[in-house]
JSON list of C-alpha atoms in Angstrom, two decimals:
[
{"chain": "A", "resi": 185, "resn": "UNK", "atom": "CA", "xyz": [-19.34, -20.76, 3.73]},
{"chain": "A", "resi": 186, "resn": "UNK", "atom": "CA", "xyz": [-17.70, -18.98, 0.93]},
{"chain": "A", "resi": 187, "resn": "UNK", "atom": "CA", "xyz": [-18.24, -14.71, 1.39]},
{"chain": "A", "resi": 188, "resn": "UNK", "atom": "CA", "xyz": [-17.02, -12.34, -1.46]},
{"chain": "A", "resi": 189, "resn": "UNK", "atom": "CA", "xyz": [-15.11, -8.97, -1.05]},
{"chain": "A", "resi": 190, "resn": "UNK", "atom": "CA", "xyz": [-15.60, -6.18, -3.35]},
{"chain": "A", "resi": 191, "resn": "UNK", "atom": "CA", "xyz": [-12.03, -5.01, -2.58]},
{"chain": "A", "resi": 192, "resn": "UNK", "atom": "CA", "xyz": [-9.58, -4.12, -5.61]},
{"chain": "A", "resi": 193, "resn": "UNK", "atom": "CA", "xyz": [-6.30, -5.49, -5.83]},
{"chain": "A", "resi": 194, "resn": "UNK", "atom": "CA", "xyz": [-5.11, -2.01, -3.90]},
{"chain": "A", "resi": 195, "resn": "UNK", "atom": "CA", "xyz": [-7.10, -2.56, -0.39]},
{"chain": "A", "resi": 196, "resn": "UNK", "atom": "CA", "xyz": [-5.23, -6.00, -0.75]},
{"chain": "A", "resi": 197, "resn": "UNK", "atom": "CA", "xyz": [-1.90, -4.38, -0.82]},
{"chain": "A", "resi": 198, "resn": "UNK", "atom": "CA", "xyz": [-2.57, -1.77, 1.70]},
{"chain": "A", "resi": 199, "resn": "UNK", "atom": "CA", "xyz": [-3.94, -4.75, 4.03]},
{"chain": "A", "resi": 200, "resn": "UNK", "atom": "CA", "xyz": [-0.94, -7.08, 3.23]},
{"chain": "A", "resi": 201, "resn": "UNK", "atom": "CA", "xyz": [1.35, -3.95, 3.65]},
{"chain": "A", "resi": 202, "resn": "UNK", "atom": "CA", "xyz": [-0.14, -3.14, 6.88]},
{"chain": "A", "resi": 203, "resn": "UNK", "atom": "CA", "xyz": [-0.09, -7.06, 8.52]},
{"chain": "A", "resi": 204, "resn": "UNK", "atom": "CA", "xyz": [3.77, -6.81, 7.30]},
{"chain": "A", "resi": 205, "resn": "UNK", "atom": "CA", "xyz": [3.91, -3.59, 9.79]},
{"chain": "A", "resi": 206, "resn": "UNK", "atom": "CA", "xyz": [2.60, -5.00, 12.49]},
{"chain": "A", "resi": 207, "resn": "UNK", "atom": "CA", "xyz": [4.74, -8.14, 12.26]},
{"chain": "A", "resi": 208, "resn": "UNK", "atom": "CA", "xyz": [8.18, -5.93, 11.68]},
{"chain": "A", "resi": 209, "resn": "UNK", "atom": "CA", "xyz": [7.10, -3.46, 14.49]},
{"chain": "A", "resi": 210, "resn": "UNK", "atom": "CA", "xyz": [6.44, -5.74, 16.41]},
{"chain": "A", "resi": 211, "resn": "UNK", "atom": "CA", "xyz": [9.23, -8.05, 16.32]},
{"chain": "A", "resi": 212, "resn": "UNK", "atom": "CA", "xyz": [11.28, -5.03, 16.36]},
{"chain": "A", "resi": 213, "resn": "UNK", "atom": "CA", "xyz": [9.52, -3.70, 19.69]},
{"chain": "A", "resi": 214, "resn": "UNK", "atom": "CA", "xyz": [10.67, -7.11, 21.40]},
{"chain": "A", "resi": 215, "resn": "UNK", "atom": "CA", "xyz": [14.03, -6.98, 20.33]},
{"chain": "A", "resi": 216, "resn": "UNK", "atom": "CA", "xyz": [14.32, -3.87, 21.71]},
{"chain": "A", "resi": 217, "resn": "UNK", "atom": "CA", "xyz": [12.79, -4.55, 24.99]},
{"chain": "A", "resi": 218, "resn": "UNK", "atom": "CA", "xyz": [14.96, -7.58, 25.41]},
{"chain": "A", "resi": 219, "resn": "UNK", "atom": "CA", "xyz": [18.20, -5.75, 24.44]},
{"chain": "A", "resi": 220, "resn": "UNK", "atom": "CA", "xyz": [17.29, -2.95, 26.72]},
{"chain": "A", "resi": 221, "resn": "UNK", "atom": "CA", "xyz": [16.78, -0.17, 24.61]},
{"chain": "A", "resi": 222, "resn": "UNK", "atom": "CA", "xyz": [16.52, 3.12, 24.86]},
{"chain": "A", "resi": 223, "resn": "UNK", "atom": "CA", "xyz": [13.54, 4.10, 25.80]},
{"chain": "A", "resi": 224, "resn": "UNK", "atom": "CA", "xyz": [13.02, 6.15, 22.96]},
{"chain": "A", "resi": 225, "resn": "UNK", "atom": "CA", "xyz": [13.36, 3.03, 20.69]},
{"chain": "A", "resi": 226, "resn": "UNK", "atom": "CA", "xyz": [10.28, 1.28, 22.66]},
{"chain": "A", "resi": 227, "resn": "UNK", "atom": "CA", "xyz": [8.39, 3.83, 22.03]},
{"chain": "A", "resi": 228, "resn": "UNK", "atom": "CA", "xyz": [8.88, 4.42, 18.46]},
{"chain": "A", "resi": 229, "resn": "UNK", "atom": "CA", "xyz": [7.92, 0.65, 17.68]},
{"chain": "A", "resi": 230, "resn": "UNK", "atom": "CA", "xyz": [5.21, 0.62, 19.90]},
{"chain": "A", "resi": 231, "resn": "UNK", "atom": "CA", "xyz": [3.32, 3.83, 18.33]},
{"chain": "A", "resi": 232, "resn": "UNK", "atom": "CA", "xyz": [4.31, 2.21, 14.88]},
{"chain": "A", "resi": 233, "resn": "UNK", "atom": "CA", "xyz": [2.74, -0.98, 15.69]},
{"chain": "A", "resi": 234, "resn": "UNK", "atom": "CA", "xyz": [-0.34, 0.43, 17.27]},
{"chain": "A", "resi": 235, "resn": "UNK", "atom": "CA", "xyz": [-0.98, 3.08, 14.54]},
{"chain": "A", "resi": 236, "resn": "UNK", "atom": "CA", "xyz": [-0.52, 0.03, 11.75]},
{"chain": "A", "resi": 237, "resn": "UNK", "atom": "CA", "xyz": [-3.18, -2.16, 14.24]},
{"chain": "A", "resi": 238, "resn": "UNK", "atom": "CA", "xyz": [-5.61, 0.99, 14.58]},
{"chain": "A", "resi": 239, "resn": "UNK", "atom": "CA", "xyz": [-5.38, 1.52, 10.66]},
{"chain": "A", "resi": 240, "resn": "UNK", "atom": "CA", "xyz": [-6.46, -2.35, 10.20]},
{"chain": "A", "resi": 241, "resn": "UNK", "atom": "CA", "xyz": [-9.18, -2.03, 12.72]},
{"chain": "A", "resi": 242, "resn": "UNK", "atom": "CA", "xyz": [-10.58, 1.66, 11.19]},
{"chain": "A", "resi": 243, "resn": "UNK", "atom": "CA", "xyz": [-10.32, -0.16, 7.78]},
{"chain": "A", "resi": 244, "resn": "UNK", "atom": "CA", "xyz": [-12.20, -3.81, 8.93]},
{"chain": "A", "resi": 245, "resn": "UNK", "atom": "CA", "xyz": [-14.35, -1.77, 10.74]},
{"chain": "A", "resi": 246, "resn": "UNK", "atom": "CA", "xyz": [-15.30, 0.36, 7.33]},
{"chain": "A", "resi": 247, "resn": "UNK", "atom": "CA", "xyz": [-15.45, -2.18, 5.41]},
{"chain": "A", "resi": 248, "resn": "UNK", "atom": "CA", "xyz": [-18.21, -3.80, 7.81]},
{"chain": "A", "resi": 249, "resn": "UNK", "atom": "CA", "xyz": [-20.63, -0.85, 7.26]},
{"chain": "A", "resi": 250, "resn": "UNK", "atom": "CA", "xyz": [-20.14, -0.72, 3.71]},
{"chain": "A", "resi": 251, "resn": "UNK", "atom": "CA", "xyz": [-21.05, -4.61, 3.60]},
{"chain": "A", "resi": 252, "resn": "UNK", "atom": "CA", "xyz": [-23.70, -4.41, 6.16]}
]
């Protein structure tokens, strides 16, 4: 089943941009856990991970309605 998007080549980017957050974040958030970080570091990667995650959702979730 083939379903088309009427996203520009900018909502691409931004999506792209924010899977490559997640992935970086969250790498970064394991290294740190496993290298015993401060605590301070944990926390930074984990609010930058879950704000990227929350931006993908609010955006999917958008983009639902719109198509709905």
């Amino acid at each position: 089943m083939t379903t088309t998007h009427s996203q520009t080549s900018d909502n691409s980017a931004t999506h792209t941009a924010l899977w490559a957050l997640v992935a970086v974040s969250g790498v970064a958030n394991l290294v740190s856990s496993v290298a015993q970080a401060p605590l301070v570091v944990n926390l930074a990667t984990g609010l930058v991970t879950f704000a990227a995650l929350t931006a993908l959702g609010t955006r999917y979730l958008r983009a639902r309605r719109t198509r709905v």
